Coordinates of N, CA, C and O in Angstrom, one line a residue:
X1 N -32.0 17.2 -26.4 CA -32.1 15.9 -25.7 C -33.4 15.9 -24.9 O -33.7 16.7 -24.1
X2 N -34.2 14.5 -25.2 CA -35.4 14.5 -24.2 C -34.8 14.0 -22.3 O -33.6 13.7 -22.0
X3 N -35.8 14.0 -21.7 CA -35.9 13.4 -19.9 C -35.2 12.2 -20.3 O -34.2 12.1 -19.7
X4 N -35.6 10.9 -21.3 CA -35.8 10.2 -21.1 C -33.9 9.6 -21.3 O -33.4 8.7 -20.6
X5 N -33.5 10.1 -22.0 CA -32.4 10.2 -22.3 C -30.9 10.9 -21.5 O -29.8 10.4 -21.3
X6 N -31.5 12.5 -21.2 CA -30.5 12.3 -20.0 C -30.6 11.5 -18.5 O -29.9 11.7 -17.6
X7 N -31.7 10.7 -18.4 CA -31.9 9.5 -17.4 C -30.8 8.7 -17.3 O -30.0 8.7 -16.4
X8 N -30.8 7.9 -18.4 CA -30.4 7.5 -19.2 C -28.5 7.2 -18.6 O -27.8 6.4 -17.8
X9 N -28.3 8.5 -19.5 CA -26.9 8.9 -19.5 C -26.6 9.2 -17.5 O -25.4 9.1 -17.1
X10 N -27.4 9.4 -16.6 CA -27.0 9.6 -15.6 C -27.1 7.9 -14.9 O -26.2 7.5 -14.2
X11 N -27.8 7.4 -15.2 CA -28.3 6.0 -14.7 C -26.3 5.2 -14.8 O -25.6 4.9 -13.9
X12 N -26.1 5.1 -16.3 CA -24.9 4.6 -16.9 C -23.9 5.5 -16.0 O -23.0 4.7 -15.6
X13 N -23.8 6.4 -15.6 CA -22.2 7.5 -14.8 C -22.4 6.7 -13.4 O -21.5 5.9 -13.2
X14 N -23.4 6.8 -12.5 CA -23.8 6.7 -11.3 C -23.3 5.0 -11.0 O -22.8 4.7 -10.0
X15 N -23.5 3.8 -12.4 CA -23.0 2.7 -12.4 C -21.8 2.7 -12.7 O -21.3 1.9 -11.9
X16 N -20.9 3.2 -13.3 CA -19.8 3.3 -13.6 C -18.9 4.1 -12.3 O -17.8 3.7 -11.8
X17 N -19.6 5.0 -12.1 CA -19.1 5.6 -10.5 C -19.1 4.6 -9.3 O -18.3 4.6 -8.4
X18 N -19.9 4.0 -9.2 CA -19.8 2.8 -7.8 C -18.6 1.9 -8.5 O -17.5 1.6 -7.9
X19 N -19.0 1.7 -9.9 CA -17.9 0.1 -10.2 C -16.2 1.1 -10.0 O -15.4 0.6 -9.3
X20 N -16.1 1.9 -10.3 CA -14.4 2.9 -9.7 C -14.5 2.8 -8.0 O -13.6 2.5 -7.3
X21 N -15.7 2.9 -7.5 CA -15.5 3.0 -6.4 C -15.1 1.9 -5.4 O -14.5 2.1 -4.3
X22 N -15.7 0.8 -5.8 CA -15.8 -0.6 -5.6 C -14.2 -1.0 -5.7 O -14.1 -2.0 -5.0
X23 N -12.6 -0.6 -6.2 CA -12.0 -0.9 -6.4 C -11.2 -0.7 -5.8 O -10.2 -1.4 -5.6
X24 N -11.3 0.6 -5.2 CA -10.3 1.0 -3.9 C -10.5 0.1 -2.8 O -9.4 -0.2 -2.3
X25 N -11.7 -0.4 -2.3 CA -11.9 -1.4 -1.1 C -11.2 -2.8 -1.4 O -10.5 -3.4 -0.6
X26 N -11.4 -3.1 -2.8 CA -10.9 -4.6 -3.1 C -9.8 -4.4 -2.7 O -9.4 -4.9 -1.7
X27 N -8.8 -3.6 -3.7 CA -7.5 -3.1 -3.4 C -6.4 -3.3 -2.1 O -5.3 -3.9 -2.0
X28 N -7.5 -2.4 -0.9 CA -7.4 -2.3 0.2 C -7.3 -3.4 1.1 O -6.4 -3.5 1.9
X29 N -8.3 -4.4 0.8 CA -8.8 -5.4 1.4 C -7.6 -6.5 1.4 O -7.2 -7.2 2.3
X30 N -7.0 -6.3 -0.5 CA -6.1 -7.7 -0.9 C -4.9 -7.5 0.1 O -4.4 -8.4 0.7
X31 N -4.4 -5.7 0.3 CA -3.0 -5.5 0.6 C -3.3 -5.9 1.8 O -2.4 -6.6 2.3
X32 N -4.6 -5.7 2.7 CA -4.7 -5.9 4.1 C -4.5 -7.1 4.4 O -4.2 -7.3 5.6
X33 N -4.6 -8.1 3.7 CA -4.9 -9.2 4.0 C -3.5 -10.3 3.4 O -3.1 -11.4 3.8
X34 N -3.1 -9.5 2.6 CA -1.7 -10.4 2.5 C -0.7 -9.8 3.3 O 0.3 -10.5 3.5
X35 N -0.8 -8.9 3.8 CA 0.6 -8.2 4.6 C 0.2 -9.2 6.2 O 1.2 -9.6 6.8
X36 N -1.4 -9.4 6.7 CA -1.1 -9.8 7.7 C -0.8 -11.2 7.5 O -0.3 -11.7 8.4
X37 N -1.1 -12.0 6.2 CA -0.2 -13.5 6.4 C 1.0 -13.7 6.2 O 1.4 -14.9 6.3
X38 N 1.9 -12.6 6.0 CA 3.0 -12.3 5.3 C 3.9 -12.1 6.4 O 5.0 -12.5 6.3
X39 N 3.1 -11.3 8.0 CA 3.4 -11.3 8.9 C 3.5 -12.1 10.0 O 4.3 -12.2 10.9
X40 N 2.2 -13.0 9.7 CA 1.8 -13.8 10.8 C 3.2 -15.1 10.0 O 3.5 -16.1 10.7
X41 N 3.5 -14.9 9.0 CA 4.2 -16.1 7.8 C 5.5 -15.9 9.1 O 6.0 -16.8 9.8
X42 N 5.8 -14.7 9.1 CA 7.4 -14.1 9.8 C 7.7 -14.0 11.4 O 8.7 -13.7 12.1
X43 N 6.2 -14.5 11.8 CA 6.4 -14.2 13.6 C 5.1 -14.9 13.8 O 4.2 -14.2 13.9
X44 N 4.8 -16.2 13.8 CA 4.0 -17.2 14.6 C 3.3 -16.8 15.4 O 2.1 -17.1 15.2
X45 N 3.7 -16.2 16.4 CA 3.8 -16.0 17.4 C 2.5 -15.0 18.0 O 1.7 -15.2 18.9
X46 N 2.7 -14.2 17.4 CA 2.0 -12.8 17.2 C 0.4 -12.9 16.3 O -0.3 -12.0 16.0
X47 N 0.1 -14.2 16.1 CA -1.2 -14.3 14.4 C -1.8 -14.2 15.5 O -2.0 -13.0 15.4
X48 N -2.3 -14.6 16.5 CA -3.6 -13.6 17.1 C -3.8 -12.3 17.4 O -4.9 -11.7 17.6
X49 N -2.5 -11.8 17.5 CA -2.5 -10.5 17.6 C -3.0 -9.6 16.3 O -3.8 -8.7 16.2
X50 N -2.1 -10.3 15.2 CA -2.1 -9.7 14.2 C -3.9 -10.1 13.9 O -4.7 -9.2 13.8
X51 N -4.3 -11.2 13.8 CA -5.8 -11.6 13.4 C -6.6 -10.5 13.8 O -7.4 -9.9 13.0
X52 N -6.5 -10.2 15.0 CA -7.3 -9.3 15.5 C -7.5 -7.8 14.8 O -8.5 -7.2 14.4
X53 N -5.8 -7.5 14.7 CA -5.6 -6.1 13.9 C -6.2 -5.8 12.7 O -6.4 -4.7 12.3
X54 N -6.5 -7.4 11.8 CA -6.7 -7.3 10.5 C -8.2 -7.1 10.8 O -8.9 -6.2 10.3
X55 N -8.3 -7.7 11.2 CA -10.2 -7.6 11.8 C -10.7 -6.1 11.9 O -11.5 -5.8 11.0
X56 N -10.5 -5.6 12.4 CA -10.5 -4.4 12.6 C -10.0 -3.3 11.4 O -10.5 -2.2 11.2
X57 N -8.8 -3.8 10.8 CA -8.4 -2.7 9.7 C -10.1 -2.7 8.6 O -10.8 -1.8 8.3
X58 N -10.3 -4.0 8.3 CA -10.8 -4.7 7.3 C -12.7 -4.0 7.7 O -13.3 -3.5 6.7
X59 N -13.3 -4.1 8.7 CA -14.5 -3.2 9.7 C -14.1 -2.1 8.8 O -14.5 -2.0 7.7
X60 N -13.2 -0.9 9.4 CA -13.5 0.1 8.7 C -13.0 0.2 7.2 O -13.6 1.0 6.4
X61 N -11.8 -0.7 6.5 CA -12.5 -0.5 4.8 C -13.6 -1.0 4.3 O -14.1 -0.4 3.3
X62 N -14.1 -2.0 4.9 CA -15.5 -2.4 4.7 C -16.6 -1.2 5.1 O -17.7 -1.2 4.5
X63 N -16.5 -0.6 5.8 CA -17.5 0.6 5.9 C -17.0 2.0 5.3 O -17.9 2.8 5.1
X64 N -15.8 2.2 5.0 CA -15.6 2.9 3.7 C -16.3 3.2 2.7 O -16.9 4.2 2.4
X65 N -16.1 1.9 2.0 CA -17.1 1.0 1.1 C -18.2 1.3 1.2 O -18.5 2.3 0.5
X66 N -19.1 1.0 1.8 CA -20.4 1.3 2.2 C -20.8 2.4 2.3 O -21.9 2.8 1.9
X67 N -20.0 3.2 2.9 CA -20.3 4.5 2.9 C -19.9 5.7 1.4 O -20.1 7.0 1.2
X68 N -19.5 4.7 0.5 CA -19.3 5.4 -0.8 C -20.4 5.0 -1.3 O -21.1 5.6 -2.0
X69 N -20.7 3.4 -0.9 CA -22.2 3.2 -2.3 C -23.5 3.9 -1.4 O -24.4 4.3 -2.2
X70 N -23.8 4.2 0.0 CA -24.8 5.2 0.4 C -24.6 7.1 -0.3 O -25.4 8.0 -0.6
X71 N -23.7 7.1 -0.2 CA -23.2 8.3 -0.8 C -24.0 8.7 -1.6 O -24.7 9.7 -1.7
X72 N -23.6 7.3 -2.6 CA -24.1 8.0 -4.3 C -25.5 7.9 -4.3 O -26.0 8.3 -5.3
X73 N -26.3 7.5 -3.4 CA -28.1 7.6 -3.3 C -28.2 8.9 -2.6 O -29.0 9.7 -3.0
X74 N -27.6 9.3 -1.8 CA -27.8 10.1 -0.5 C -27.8 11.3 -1.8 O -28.9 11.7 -2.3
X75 N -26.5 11.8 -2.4 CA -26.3 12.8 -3.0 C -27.0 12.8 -4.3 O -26.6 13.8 -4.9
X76 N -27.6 12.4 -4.9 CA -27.8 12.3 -6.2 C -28.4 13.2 -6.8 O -28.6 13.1 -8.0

């Protein structure tokens, strides 16, 4: 195998590795985000409370995220 080709073949893993990685966050994101309307649906009362909570769960899977796609540059 020439350079040019195992480039190549790492270029294609490294894309494929973010798009798996990309999936856990969505995942994360959907369950976070229907459980608090699901809640706020069951207790009125409480949706700014809960708004707030989601706010914050949602900050750190969102920098999860981010910190898996810096990852795969950092380590390569």
């Amino acid at each position: 195998m020439d350079i040019v080709t195992l480039a190549e073949v790492a270029g294609n893993l490294n894309a494929i590795g973010y798009g798996l990685a990309a999936i856990g966050p969505g995942i994360g994101l959907g369950i976070l985000i229907g459980k608090t309307i699901e809640s706020t649906a069951r207790q009125p009362e409480l949706g700014g409370r809960l708004q707030t909570l989601m706010f914050l769960g949602l900050a750190f899977v969102e920098f999860l995220a981010l910190l898996g796609f810096v990852a795969g540059f950092i380590f390569k």
